[in-house]
XYZ file of N, CA and C in Angstrom:
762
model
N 0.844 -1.199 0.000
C 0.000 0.000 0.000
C 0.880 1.250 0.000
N 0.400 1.972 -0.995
C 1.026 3.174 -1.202
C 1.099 4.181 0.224
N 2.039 4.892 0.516
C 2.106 5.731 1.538
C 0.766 6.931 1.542
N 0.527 7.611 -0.024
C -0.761 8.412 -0.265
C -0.673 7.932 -1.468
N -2.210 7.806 -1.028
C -2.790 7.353 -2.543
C -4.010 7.954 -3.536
N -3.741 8.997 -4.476
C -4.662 9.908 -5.085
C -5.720 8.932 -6.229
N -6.601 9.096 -5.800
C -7.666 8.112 -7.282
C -8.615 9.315 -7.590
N -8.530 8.940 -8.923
C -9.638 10.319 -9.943
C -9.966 11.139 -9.303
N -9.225 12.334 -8.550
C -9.484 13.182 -7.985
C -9.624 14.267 -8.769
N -10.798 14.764 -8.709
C -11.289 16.241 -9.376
C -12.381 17.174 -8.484
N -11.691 18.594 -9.154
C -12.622 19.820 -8.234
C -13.016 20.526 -9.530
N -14.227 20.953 -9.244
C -15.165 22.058 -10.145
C -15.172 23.191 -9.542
N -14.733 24.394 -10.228
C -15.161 25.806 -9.860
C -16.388 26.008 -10.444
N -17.648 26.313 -10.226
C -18.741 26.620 -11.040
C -18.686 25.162 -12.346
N -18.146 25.916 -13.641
C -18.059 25.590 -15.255
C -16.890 25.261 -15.364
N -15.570 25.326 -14.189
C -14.466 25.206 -14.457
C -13.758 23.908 -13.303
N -13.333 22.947 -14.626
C -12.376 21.942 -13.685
C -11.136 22.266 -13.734
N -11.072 22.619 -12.346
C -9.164 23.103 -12.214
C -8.632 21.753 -12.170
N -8.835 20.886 -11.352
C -7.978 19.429 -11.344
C -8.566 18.105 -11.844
N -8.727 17.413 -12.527
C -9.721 16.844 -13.126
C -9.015 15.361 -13.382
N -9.593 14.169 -13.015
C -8.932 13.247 -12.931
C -7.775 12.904 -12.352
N -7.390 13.332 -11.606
C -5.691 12.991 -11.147
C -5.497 11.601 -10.666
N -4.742 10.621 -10.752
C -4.280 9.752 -10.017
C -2.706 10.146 -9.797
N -2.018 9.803 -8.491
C -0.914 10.348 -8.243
C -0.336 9.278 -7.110
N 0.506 8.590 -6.847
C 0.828 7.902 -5.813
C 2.158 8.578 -4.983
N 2.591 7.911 -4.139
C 3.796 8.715 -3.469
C 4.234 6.893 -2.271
N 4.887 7.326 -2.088
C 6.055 6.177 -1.230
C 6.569 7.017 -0.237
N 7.184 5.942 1.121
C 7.663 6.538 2.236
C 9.101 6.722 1.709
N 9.640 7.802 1.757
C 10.996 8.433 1.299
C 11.235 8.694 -0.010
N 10.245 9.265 -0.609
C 10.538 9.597 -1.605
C 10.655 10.998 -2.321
N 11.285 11.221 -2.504
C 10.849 12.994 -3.188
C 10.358 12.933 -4.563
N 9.411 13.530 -4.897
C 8.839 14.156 -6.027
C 7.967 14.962 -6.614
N 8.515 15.275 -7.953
C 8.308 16.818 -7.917
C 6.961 16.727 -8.902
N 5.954 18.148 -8.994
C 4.964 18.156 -9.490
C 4.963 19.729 -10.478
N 5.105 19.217 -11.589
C 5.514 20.688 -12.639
C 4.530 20.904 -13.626
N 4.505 21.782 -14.196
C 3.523 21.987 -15.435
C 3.173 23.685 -15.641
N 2.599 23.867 -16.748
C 2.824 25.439 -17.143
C 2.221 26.617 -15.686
N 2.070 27.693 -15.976
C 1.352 28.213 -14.753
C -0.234 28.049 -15.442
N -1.336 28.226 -14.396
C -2.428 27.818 -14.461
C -2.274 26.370 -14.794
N -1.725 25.320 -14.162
C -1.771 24.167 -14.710
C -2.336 23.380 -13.728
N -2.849 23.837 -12.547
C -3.620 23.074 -11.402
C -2.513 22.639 -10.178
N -1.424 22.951 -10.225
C -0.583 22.229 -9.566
C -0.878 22.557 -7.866
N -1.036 23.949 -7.323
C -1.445 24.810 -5.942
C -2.729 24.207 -5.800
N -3.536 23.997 -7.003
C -5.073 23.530 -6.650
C -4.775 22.208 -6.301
N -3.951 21.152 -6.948
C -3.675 19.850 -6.152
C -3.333 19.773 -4.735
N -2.531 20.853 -4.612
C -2.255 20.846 -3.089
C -3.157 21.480 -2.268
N -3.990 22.081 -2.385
C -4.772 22.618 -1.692
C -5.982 21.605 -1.476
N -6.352 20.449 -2.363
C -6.396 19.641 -1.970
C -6.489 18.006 -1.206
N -4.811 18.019 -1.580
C -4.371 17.364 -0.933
C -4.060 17.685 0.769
N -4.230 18.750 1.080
C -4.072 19.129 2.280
C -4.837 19.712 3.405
N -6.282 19.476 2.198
C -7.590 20.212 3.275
C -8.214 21.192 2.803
N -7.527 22.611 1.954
C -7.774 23.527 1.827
C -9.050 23.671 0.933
N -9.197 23.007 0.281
C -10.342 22.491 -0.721
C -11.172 21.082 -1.009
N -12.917 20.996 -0.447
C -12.832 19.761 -0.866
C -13.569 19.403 -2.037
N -12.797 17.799 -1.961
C -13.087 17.188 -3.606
C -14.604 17.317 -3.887
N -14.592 17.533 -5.346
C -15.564 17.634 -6.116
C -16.123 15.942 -6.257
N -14.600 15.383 -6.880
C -14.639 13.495 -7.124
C -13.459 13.394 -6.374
N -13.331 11.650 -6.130
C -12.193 10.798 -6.288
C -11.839 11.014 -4.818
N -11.057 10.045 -4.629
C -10.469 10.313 -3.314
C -9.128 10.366 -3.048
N -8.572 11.113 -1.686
C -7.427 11.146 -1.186
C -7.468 10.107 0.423
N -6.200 9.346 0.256
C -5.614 8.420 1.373
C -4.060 8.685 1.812
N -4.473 8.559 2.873
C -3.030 8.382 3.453
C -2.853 7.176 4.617
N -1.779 6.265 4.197
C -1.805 4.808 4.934
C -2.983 4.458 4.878
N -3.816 4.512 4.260
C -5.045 3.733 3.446
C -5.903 4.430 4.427
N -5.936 5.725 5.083
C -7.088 6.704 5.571
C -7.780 7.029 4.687
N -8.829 7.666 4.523
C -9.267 8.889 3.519
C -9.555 9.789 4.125
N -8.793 10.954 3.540
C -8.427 12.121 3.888
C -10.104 13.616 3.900
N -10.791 13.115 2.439
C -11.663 13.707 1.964
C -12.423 14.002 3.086
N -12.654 15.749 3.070
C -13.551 16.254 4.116
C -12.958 16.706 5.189
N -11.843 16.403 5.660
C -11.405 16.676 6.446
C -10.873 18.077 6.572
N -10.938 18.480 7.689
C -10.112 20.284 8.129
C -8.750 19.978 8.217
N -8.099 21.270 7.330
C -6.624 21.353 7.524
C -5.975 20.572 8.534
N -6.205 21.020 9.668
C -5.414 21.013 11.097
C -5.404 19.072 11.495
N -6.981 18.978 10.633
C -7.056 17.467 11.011
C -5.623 16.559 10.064
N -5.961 17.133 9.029
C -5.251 16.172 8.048
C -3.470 16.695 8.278
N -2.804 17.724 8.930
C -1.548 18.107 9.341
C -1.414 17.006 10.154
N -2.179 17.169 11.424
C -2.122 15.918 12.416
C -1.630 14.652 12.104
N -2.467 14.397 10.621
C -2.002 12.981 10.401
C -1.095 12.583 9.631
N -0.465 13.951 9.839
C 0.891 13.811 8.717
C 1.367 14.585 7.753
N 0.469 15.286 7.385
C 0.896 16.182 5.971
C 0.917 17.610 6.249
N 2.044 18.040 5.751
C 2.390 19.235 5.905
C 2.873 20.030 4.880
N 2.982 21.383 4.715
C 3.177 22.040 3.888
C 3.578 23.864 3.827
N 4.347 23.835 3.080
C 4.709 25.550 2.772
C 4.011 26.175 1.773
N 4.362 27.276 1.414
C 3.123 27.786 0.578
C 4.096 28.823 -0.406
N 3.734 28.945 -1.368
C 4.050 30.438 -2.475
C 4.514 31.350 -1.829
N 3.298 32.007 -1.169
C 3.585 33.002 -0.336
C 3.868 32.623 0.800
N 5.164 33.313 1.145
C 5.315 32.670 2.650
C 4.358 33.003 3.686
N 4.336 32.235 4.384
C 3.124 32.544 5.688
C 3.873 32.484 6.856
N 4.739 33.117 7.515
C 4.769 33.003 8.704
C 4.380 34.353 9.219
N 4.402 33.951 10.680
C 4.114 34.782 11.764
C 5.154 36.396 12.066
N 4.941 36.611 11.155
C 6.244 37.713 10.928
C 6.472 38.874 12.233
N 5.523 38.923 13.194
C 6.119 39.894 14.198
C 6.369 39.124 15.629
N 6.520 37.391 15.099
C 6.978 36.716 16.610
C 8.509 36.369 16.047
N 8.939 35.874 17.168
C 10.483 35.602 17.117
C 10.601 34.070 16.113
N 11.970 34.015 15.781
C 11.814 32.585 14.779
C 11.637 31.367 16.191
N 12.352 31.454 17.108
C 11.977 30.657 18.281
C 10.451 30.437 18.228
N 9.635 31.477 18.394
C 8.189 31.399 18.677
C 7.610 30.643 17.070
N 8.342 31.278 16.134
C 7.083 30.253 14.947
C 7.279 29.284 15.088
N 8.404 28.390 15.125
C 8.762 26.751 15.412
C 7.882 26.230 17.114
N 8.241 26.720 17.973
C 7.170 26.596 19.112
C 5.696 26.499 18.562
N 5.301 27.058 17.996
C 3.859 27.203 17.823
C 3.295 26.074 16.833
N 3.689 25.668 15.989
C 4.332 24.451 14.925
C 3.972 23.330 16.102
N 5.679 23.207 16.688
C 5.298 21.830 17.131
C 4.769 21.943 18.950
N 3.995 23.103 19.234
C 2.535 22.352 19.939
C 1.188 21.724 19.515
N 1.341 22.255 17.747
C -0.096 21.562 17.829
C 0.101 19.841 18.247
N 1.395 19.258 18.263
C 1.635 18.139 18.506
C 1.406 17.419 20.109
N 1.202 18.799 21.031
C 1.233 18.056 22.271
C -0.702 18.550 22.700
N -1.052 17.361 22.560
C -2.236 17.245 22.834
C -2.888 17.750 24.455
N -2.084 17.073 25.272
C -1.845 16.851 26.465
C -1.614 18.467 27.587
N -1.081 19.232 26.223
C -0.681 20.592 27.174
C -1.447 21.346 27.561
N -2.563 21.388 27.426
C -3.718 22.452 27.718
C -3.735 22.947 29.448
N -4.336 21.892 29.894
C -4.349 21.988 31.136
C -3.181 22.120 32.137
N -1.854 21.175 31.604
C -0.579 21.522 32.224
C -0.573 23.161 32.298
N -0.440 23.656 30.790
C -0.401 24.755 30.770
C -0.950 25.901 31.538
N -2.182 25.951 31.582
C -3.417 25.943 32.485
C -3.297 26.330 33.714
N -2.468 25.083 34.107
C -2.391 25.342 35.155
C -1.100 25.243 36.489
N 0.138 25.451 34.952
C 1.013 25.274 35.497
C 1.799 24.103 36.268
N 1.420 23.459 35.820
C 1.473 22.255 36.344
C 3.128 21.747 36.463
N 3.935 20.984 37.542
C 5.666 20.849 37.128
C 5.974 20.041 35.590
N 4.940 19.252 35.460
C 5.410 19.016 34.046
C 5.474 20.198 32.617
N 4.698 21.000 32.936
C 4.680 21.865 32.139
C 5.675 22.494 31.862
N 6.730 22.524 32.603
C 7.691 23.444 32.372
C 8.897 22.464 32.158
N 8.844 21.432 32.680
C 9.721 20.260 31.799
C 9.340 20.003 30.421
N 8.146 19.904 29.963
C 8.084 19.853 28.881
C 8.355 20.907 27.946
N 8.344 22.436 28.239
C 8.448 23.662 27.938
C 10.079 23.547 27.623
N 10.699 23.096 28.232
C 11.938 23.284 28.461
C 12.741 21.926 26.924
N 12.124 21.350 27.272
C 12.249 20.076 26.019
C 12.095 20.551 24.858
N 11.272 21.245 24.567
C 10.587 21.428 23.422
C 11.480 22.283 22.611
N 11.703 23.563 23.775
C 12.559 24.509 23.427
C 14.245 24.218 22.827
N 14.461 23.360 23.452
C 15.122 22.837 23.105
C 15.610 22.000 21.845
N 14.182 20.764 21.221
C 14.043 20.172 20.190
C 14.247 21.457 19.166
N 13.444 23.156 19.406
C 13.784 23.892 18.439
C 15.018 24.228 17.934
N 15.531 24.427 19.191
C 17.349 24.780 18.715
C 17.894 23.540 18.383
N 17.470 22.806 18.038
C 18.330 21.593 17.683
C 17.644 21.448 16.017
N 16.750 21.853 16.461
C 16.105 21.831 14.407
C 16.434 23.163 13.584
N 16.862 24.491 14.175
C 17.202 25.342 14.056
C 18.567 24.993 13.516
N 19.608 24.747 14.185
C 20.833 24.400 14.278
C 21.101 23.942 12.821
N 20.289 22.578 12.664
C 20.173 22.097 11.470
C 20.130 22.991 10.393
N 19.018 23.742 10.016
C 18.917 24.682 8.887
C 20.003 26.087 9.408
N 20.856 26.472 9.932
C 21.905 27.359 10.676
C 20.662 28.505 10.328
N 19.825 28.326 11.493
C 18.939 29.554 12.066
C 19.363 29.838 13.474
N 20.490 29.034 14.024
C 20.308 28.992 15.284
C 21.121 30.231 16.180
N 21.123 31.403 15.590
C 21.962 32.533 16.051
C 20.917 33.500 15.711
N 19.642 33.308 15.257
C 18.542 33.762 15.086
C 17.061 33.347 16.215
N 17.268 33.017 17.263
C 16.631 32.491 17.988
C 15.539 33.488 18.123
N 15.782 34.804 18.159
C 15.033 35.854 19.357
C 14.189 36.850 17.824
N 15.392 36.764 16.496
C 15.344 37.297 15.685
C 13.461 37.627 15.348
N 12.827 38.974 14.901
C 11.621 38.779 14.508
C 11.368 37.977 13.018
N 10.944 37.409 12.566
C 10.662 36.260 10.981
C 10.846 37.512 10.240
N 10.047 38.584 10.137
C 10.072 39.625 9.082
C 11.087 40.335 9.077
N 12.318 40.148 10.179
C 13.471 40.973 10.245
C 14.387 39.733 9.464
N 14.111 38.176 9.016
C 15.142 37.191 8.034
C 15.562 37.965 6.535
N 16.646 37.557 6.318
C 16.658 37.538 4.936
C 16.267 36.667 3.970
N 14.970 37.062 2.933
C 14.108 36.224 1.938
C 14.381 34.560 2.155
N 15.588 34.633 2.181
C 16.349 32.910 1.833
C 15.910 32.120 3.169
N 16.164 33.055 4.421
C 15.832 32.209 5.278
C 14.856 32.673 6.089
N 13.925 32.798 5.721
C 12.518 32.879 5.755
C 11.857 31.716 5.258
N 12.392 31.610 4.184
C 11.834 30.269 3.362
C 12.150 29.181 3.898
N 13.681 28.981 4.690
C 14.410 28.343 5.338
C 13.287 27.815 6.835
N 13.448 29.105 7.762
C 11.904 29.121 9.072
C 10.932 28.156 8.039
N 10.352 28.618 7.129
C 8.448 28.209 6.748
C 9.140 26.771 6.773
N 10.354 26.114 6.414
C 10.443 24.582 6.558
C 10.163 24.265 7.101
N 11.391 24.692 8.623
C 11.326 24.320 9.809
C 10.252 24.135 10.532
N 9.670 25.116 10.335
C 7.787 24.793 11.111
C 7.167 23.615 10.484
N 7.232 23.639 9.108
C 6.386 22.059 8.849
C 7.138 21.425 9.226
N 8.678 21.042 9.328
C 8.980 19.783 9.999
C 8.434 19.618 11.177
N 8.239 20.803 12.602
C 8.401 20.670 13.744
C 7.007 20.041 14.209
N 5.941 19.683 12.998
C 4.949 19.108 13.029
C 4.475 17.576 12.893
N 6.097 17.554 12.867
C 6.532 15.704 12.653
C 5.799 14.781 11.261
N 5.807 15.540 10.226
C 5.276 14.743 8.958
C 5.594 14.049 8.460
N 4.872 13.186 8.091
C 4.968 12.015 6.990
C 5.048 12.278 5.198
N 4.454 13.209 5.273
C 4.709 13.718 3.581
C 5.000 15.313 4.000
N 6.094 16.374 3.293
C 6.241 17.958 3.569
C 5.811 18.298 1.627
N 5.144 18.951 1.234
C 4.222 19.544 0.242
C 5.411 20.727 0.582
N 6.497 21.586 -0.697
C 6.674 22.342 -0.770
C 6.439 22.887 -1.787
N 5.250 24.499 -2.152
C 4.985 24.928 -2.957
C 5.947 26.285 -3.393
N 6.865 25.684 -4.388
C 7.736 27.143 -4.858
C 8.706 27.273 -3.925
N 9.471 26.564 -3.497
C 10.146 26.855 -2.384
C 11.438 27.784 -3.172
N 11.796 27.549 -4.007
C 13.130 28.547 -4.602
C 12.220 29.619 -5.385
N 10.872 29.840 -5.180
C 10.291 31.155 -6.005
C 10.960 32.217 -4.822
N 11.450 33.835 -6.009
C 12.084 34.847 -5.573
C 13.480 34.289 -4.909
N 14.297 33.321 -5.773
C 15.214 33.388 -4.736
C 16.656 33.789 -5.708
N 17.801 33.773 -5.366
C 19.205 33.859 -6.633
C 19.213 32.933 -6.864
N 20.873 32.911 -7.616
C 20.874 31.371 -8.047
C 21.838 30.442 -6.925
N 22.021 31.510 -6.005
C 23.183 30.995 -4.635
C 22.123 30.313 -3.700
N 21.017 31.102 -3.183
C 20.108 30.815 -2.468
C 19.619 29.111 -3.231
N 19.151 29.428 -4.440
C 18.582 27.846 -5.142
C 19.653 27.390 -5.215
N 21.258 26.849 -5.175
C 22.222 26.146 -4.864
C 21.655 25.620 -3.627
N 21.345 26.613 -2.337
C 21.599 25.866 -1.002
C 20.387 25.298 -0.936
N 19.179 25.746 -1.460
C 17.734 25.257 -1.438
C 17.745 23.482 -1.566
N 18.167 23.533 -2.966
C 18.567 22.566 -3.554
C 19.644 20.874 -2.807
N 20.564 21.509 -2.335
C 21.222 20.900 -1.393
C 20.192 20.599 0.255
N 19.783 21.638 0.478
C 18.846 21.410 1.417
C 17.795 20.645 1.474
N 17.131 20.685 0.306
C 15.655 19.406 0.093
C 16.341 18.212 0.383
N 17.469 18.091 -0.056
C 18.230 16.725 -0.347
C 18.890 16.154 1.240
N 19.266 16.895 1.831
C 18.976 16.864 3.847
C 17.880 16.581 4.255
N 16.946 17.123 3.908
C 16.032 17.110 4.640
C 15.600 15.573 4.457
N 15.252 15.218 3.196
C 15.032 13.837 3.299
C 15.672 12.833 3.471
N 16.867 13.191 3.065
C 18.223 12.141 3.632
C 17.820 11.821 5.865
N 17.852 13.469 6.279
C 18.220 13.221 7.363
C 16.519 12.750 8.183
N 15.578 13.141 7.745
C 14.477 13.043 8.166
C 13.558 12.018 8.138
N 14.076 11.087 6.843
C 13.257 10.034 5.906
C 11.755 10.267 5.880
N 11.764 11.573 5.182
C 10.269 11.930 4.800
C 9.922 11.998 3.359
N 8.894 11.523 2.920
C 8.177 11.866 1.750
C 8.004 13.088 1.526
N 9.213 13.778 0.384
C 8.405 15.174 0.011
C 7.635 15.241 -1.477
N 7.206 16.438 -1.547
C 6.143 16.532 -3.002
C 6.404 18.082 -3.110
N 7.297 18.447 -4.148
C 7.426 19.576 -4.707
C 6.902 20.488 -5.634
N 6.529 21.538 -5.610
C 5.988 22.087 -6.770
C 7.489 23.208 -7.077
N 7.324 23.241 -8.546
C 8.874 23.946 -8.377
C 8.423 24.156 -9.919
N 9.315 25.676 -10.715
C 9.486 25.833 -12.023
C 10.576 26.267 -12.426
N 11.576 25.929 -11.444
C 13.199 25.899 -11.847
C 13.471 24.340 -12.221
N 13.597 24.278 -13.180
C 13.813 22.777 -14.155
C 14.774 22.313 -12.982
N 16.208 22.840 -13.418
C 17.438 22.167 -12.782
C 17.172 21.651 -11.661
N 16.254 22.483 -10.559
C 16.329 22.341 -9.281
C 15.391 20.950 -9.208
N 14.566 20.893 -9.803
C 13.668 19.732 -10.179
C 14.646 18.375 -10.546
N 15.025 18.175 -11.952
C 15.579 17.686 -12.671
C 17.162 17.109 -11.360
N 17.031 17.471 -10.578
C 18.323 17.348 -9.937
C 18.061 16.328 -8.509
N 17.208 17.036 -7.676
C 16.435 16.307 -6.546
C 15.297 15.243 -6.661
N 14.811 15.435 -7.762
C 13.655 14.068 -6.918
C 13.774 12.999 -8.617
N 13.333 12.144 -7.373
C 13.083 10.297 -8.308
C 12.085 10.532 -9.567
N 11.040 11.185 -8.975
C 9.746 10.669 -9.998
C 8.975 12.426 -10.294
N 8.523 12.432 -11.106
C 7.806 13.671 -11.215
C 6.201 13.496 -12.571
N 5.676 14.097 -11.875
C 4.218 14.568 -12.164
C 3.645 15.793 -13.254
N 3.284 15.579 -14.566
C 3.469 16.598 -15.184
C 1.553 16.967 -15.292
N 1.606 18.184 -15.086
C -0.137 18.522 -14.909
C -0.033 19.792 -16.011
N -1.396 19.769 -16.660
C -1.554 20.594 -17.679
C -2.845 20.859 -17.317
N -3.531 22.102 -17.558
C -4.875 22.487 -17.532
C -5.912 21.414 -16.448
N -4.767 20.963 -15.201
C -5.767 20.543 -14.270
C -5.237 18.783 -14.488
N -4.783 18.200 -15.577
C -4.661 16.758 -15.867
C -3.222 16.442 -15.730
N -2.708 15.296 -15.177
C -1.642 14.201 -15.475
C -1.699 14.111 -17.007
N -0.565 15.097 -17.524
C -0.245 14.309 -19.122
C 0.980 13.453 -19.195
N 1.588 13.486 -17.958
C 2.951 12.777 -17.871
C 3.652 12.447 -16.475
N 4.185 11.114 -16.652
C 4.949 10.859 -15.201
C 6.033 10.465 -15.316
N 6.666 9.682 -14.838
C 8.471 9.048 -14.911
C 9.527 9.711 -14.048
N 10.543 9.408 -14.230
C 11.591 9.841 -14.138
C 11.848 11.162 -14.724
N 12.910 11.738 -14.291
C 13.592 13.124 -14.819
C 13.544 12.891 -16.178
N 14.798 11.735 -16.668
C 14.982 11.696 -17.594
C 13.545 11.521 -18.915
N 12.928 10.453 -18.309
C 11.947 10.349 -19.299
C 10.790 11.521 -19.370
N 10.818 11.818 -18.403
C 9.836 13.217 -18.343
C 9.999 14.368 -19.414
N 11.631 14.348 -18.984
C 12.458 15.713 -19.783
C 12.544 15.387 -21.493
N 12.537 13.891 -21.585
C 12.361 13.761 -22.979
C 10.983 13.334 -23.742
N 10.007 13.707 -22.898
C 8.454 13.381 -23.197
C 7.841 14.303 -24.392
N 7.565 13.988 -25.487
C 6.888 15.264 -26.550
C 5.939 15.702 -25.864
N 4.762 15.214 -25.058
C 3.915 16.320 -24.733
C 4.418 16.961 -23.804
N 5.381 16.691 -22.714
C 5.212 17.727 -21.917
C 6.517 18.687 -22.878
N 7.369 18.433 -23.293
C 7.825 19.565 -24.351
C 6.932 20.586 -25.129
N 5.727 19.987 -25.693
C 4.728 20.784 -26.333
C 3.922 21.176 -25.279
N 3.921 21.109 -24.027
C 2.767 21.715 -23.197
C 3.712 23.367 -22.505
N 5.035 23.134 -22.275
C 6.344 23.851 -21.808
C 6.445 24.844 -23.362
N 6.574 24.417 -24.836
C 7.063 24.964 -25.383
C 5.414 25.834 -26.281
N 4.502 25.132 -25.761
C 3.358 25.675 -26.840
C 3.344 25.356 -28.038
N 4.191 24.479 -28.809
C 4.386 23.822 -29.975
C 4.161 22.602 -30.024
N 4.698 22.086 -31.905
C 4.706 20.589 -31.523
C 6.100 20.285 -31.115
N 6.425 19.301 -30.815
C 7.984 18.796 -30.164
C 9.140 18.450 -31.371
């Protein structure tokens, strides 16, 4: 059994199918990437695959769950996580505080400690804080502890929005555009970085990306979507030498 498993999944706007048929599978440790022109449905797949939208058809699983219907926060819980285009963080708390806030939705248990102060509470407070600077460390945020998010530079900002979906302990990380607005130094380390993350984490990621190289370089398998549809899958290589997705990229024939 597939780790997530997408069957004929489609959404209707009104008259308009943004995603329409998809089947898509994914494996535990795998990276792969999901490309295709702009307006090609790719943000609408993730949106939902992750809650933000629900299906019109077809269903979404994870470890043979189904996901369909479910609220964001539910379906993070059970694993899936994600960054976004636009970055979203918490830009007037400290980078300490966005990673804190991340991985409490994980402690179920804290309410009432919290509450009420309880001695575990502050052992656990103290743990936690800790797990951050140690995930910090990792991405070298960790001289940025106190730093406000909107006072980072672009690169590691993008760098933080990781760190928070990791600190949510996922089974699949959904990064949308993660090298959008960046140089070509920043997409060097980006690049090197996806490739940590799953090395050191053994997580399933799913990329959306429209820097070829950066694509073409990191992941196993990739997903080619056009006007909402799978016109192509494979490997880099076979992908990169596919006539339609050449004619869907070039607007010609191949």
């Amino acid at each position: 059994m597939a780790l997530l498993e997408v069957k004929d999944l489609t959404k209707n706007f009104g008259g308009l199918t943004a995603v329409g048929d998809v089947n898509i599978t994914a494996e535990a440790n795998e990276l792969i990437g999901l490309i295709g022109p702009n307006g090609a449905g790719k943000t609408t797949l993730f949106n939902l695959l992750t809650g933000v939208y629900v299906p019109t058809e077809g269903t979404i699983k994870l470890e043979g769950k189904l996901l369909n219907g479910l609220a964001p926060y539910k379906i993070a819980d059970l694993g899936l996580s994600r960054t976004f285009q636009n970055i979203r963080l918490f830009r007037d708390l400290s980078v300490m505080d966005n990673v804190l806030i991340a991985m409490n939705t994980k402690q179920k248990d804290r309410f009432f400690s919290s509450l009420l102060r309880l001695p575990g509470f502050y052992k656990k407070e103290a743990e936690m804080q800790a797990k951050v600077v140690e995930l910090l460390t990792i991405f070298g945020l960790q001289n940025n502890l106190d730093t406000l998010a909107k006072n980072l530079p672009y690169g590691q900002q993008r760098r933080l929005e990781i760190v928070r979906a990791l600190a949510t302990q996922p089974k699949i990380l959904f990064l949308d555009e993660p090298a959008a607005g960046m140089n070509p130094q920043e997409t060097a380390e980006l690049t090197a970085l996806i490739k940590q993350i799953q090395k050191q984490f053994g997580i399933t990621i799913i990329l959306i990306e429209h820097d070829m190289s950066l694509v073409m370089e990191v992941t196993e398998r990739i997903y080619v979507l056009e006007y909402g549809r799978v016109i192509a899958s494979g490997s880099p290589e076979e992908v990169k030498n596919n006539p339609r997705v050449i004619e869907a990229y070039l607007g010609g024939e191949a």
